[in-house]
Amino acid sequence: MYVRTSVEAEEHGATSALRNLLLRQENDLLLTHAALLRAGFRISVNPTPSPTVSAKTPAAAKRQVPSARGRLRALPNVGPDS
């Protein structure tokens, strides 16, 4: 629905109601920076490097890669963005 609304809103003669609908959809889908901040998300500028795997057996390689839970970490609240 978002893609259809986006295409219709970009056409010549689109109504302001259609463009407002598009903005509401972007906020609901967390596609805007402000919506992400309101939802409590922060985008890190220093991503964690992915682990390198250099094991000879698949079992040993799997032990070297951290679990999904281990890769998740909370970022400190740095205050309001400028």
PDB file of C-alpha atoms in Angstrom:
ATOM      1  CA  MET A   1       0.000   0.000   0.000  1.00  0.00           C
ATOM      2  CA  TYR A   2       2.871   2.370   0.768  1.00  0.00           C
ATOM      3  CA  VAL A   3       4.428   1.910  -2.670  1.00  0.00           C
ATOM      4  CA  ARG A   4       1.094   2.438  -4.412  1.00  0.00           C
ATOM      5  CA  THR A   5       0.441   5.587  -2.378  1.00  0.00           C
ATOM      6  CA  SER A   6       3.958   6.842  -3.086  1.00  0.00           C
ATOM      7  CA  VAL A   7       3.536   6.412  -6.836  1.00  0.00           C
ATOM      8  CA  GLU A   8       0.149   8.137  -6.793  1.00  0.00           C
ATOM      9  CA  ALA A   9       1.445  11.011  -4.629  1.00  0.00           C
ATOM     10  CA  GLU A  10       4.311  11.679  -7.059  1.00  0.00           C
ATOM     11  CA  GLU A  11       1.985  12.091 -10.036  1.00  0.00           C
ATOM     12  CA  HIS A  12       0.992  15.511 -11.309  1.00  0.00           C
ATOM     13  CA  GLY A  13      -2.203  16.722  -9.703  1.00  0.00           C
ATOM     14  CA  ALA A  14      -1.952  14.612  -6.558  1.00  0.00           C
ATOM     15  CA  THR A  15      -4.110  15.941  -3.743  1.00  0.00           C
ATOM     16  CA  SER A  16      -2.736  17.169  -0.445  1.00  0.00           C
ATOM     17  CA  ALA A  17      -4.804  14.490   1.315  1.00  0.00           C
ATOM     18  CA  LEU A  18      -2.926  11.810  -0.622  1.00  0.00           C
ATOM     19  CA  ARG A  19       0.421  13.370   0.267  1.00  0.00           C
ATOM     20  CA  ASN A  20      -0.593  13.566   3.929  1.00  0.00           C
ATOM     21  CA  LEU A  21      -1.542   9.889   3.789  1.00  0.00           C
ATOM     22  CA  LEU A  22       1.923   9.136   2.438  1.00  0.00           C
ATOM     23  CA  LEU A  23       3.557  11.035   5.315  1.00  0.00           C
ATOM     24  CA  ARG A  24       1.434   9.161   7.871  1.00  0.00           C
ATOM     25  CA  GLN A  25       2.369   5.837   6.289  1.00  0.00           C
ATOM     26  CA  GLU A  26       6.072   6.747   6.391  1.00  0.00           C
ATOM     27  CA  ASN A  27       5.784   7.544  10.091  1.00  0.00           C
ATOM     28  CA  ASP A  28       3.830   4.367  10.835  1.00  0.00           C
ATOM     29  CA  LEU A  29       6.412   2.249   8.988  1.00  0.00           C
ATOM     30  CA  LEU A  30       9.304   4.029  10.778  1.00  0.00           C
ATOM     31  CA  LEU A  31      10.730   5.294   7.504  1.00  0.00           C
ATOM     32  CA  THR A  32      11.528   8.765   8.832  1.00  0.00           C
ATOM     33  CA  HIS A  33      14.251   9.750  11.263  1.00  0.00           C
ATOM     34  CA  ALA A  34      11.761  11.418  13.606  1.00  0.00           C
ATOM     35  CA  ALA A  35       9.586   8.290  13.731  1.00  0.00           C
ATOM     36  CA  LEU A  36      12.610   6.145  14.584  1.00  0.00           C
ATOM     37  CA  LEU A  37      13.560   8.489  17.423  1.00  0.00           C
ATOM     38  CA  ARG A  38      10.019   8.496  18.810  1.00  0.00           C
ATOM     39  CA  ALA A  39      10.051   4.695  18.762  1.00  0.00           C
ATOM     40  CA  GLY A  40      13.321   4.663  20.703  1.00  0.00           C
ATOM     41  CA  PHE A  41      15.646   3.540  17.915  1.00  0.00           C
ATOM     42  CA  ARG A  42      19.121   4.966  17.452  1.00  0.00           C
ATOM     43  CA  ILE A  43      21.259   4.501  14.361  1.00  0.00           C
ATOM     44  CA  SER A  44      24.870   3.867  15.276  1.00  0.00           C
ATOM     45  CA  VAL A  45      27.590   5.481  13.200  1.00  0.00           C
ATOM     46  CA  ASN A  46      30.146   2.891  14.366  1.00  0.00           C
ATOM     47  CA  PRO A  47      28.756  -0.537  13.490  1.00  0.00           C
ATOM     48  CA  THR A  48      30.261  -3.529  15.217  1.00  0.00           C
ATOM     49  CA  PRO A  49      32.625  -5.388  12.925  1.00  0.00           C
ATOM     50  CA  SER A  50      31.409  -8.778  11.815  1.00  0.00           C
ATOM     51  CA  PRO A  51      33.413 -11.692  13.175  1.00  0.00           C
ATOM     52  CA  THR A  52      35.765 -13.471  10.843  1.00  0.00           C
ATOM     53  CA  VAL A  53      35.504 -17.232  10.668  1.00  0.00           C
ATOM     54  CA  SER A  54      38.600 -19.200   9.789  1.00  0.00           C
ATOM     55  CA  ALA A  55      37.914 -22.660  11.168  1.00  0.00           C
ATOM     56  CA  LYS A  56      38.402 -25.879   9.292  1.00  0.00           C
ATOM     57  CA  THR A  57      35.220 -27.631  10.425  1.00  0.00           C
ATOM     58  CA  PRO A  58      31.664 -26.211  10.319  1.00  0.00           C
ATOM     59  CA  ALA A  59      31.151 -27.019  14.019  1.00  0.00           C
ATOM     60  CA  ALA A  60      34.242 -25.020  14.992  1.00  0.00           C
ATOM     61  CA  ALA A  61      33.193 -22.158  12.727  1.00  0.00           C
ATOM     62  CA  LYS A  62      29.751 -22.067  14.334  1.00  0.00           C
ATOM     63  CA  ARG A  63      31.290 -21.795  17.811  1.00  0.00           C
ATOM     64  CA  GLN A  64      33.303 -18.719  16.736  1.00  0.00           C
ATOM     65  CA  VAL A  65      30.265 -16.750  15.524  1.00  0.00           C
ATOM     66  CA  PRO A  66      28.358 -15.115  18.392  1.00  0.00           C
ATOM     67  CA  SER A  67      24.677 -15.874  18.752  1.00  0.00           C
ATOM     68  CA  ALA A  68      22.032 -13.417  17.581  1.00  0.00           C
ATOM     69  CA  ARG A  69      21.368 -12.486  21.199  1.00  0.00           C
ATOM     70  CA  GLY A  70      25.087 -11.870  21.710  1.00  0.00           C
ATOM     71  CA  ARG A  71      25.223  -9.493  18.717  1.00  0.00           C
ATOM     72  CA  LEU A  72      22.417  -7.322  20.081  1.00  0.00           C
ATOM     73  CA  ARG A  73      23.491  -4.587  22.405  1.00  0.00           C
ATOM     74  CA  ALA A  74      21.893  -1.474  23.777  1.00  0.00           C
ATOM     75  CA  LEU A  75      23.327   1.891  22.837  1.00  0.00           C
ATOM     76  CA  PRO A  76      23.638   4.525  25.517  1.00  0.00           C
ATOM     77  CA  ASN A  77      21.198   7.396  25.356  1.00  0.00           C
ATOM     78  CA  VAL A  78      23.255  10.266  23.974  1.00  0.00           C
ATOM     79  CA  GLY A  79      20.568  12.878  24.424  1.00  0.00           C
ATOM     80  CA  PRO A  80      18.586  14.819  21.860  1.00  0.00           C
ATOM     81  CA  ASP A  81      19.864  14.913  18.309  1.00  0.00           C
ATOM     82  CA  SER A  82      20.728  18.268  16.870  1.00  0.00           C
TER      83      SER A  82
END
